[in-house]
Short mmCIF file of C-alpha atoms and ligand atoms in Angstrom, two decimals:
data_model
loop_
_atom_site.label_atom_id
_atom_site.label_comp_id
_atom_site.label_asym_id
_atom_site.label_seq_id
_atom_site.Cartn_x
_atom_site.Cartn_y
_atom_site.Cartn_z
CA MET A 1 0.13 0.02 -0.13
CA PRO A 2 1.30 3.37 -1.12
CA TYR A 3 2.21 5.85 1.80
CA CYS A 4 3.07 9.70 1.94
CA PRO A 5 6.40 9.98 3.26
CA PHE A 6 5.37 13.32 4.56
CA CYS A 7 2.03 13.19 6.26
CA ARG A 8 2.25 9.45 6.58
CA THR A 9 -1.25 8.90 5.07
CA SER A 10 -1.78 5.61 3.25
CA TYR A 11 -3.65 5.33 0.10
CA PRO A 12 -5.32 2.80 -2.19
CA ASP A 13 -3.08 0.93 -4.67
CA GLY A 14 -2.41 2.82 -7.63
CA THR A 15 -2.23 6.18 -6.16
CA THR A 16 0.80 7.92 -6.96
CA HIS A 17 0.74 11.40 -5.31
CA CYS A 18 -0.52 12.74 -2.05
CA PRO A 19 -3.00 15.02 -2.84
CA ASP A 20 -2.41 17.04 0.37
CA CYS A 21 1.38 17.11 0.17
CA GLN A 22 1.84 16.89 -3.50
CA VAL A 23 4.66 14.56 -3.17
CA LEU A 24 5.31 11.05 -4.69
CA LEU A 25 4.22 8.13 -2.37
CA THR A 26 6.52 5.49 -1.50
CA ASP A 27 5.80 1.60 -0.92
CA ARG A 28 7.13 1.69 2.69
CA LEU A 29 6.72 3.96 5.28
CA PRO A 30 9.94 5.50 6.04
CA PRO A 31 11.45 5.84 9.55
CA PRO A 32 9.42 8.55 11.40
CA GLU A 33 10.82 12.26 10.95
CA PRO A 34 10.79 14.63 13.50
CA ASP A 35 7.70 16.63 13.63
CA PRO A 36 7.03 19.35 10.93
CA ILE A 37 7.90 22.58 12.38
CA THR A 38 5.45 25.70 12.12
CA VAL A 39 7.01 28.17 9.95
CA ALA A 40 4.15 30.73 9.56
CA THR A 41 0.53 31.15 10.86
CA PHE A 42 -2.16 32.61 8.91
CA PRO A 43 -5.51 34.16 10.02
CA ASN A 44 -7.56 31.50 8.20
CA GLN A 45 -7.17 28.32 6.27
CA PRO A 46 -7.84 29.96 2.68
CA GLU A 47 -4.71 32.30 3.17
CA ALA A 48 -2.58 29.75 4.72
CA GLU A 49 -3.47 27.51 1.70
CA MET A 50 -2.47 30.08 -0.71
CA TRP A 51 0.92 30.39 0.70
CA ALA A 52 1.27 26.56 1.25
CA GLU A 53 0.65 26.40 -2.57
CA LEU A 54 3.46 28.72 -3.24
CA LEU A 55 5.89 26.62 -1.03
CA ARG A 56 4.70 23.36 -2.97
CA CYS A 57 5.22 25.09 -6.24
CA ALA A 58 8.96 25.59 -5.03
CA GLY A 59 9.20 21.98 -4.22
CA ILE A 60 8.77 22.31 -0.42
CA PRO A 61 6.16 19.75 0.88
CA CYS A 62 4.00 21.37 3.39
CA LEU A 63 1.03 20.77 5.60
CA VAL A 64 -1.68 23.37 6.68
CA THR A 65 -3.05 22.54 9.98
CA ALA A 66 -5.42 24.30 12.37
CA ALA A 67 -3.92 26.46 15.22
CA VAL A 68 -6.87 25.58 17.22
CA PRO A 69 -7.01 22.02 18.61
CA GLY A 70 -10.13 20.43 17.48
CA ALA A 71 -10.85 22.71 14.64
CA SER A 72 -11.05 20.55 11.56
CA THR A 73 -8.94 21.99 8.50
CA GLY A 74 -11.29 22.23 5.62
CA GLY A 75 -14.67 22.57 7.57
CA TYR A 76 -16.91 25.50 7.67
CA TYR A 77 -14.94 27.09 10.37
CA SER A 78 -11.57 26.85 8.93
CA ALA A 79 -12.13 30.03 7.13
CA PHE A 80 -12.40 31.84 10.48
CA VAL A 81 -9.79 29.85 12.37
CA PRO A 82 -5.70 30.68 12.49
CA HIS A 83 -3.70 28.01 10.65
CA HIS A 84 -0.39 26.94 10.63
CA ILE A 85 2.07 26.18 7.86
CA ARG A 86 4.40 23.30 8.78
CA VAL A 87 7.47 22.04 6.90
CA ARG A 88 10.26 19.50 7.38
CA ALA A 89 13.13 20.69 9.64
CA ALA A 90 15.36 20.46 6.54
CA ASP A 91 13.02 22.98 4.71
CA VAL A 92 12.53 25.55 7.12
CA GLU A 93 14.83 28.07 5.91
CA ARG A 94 13.74 27.67 2.40
CA ALA A 95 10.30 28.02 3.60
CA GLN A 96 10.85 31.23 5.75
CA ALA A 97 12.78 32.97 2.59
CA LEU A 98 9.63 32.48 0.61
CA LEU A 99 6.88 33.35 3.07
CA PRO A 100 6.19 36.95 4.29
CA PRO A 101 8.20 38.20 7.18
CA VAL A 102 6.81 37.00 10.74
CA ASP A 103 4.79 39.56 12.38
CA PRO A 104 6.76 40.14 15.76
CA GLY A 105 3.38 40.93 17.56
ZN1 LIG B 201 0.82 13.73 2.37
#
């Protein structure tokens, strides 16, 4: 069964790419990587997804997760809940170079 090496979701046979991470699936789940690191937080999911798309276009797999525990990403309230963009530790610097500067406030 193919797995996404990034979000570790398993997919039905025949699936080649993870629709969430836009990365090639592997047959075997790799050893666990350290947790993805939050590189940016946006006021809502659409805005976070917009920037996530930019990172993916640059070849950086990333996850968009709700900043509020229990809020489901993609649900109705996701447009009103802050969302994090998270990347692998190895990609943090590249991601930060592409993302808007972090608001110190
Ligand atoms: Zn994935």
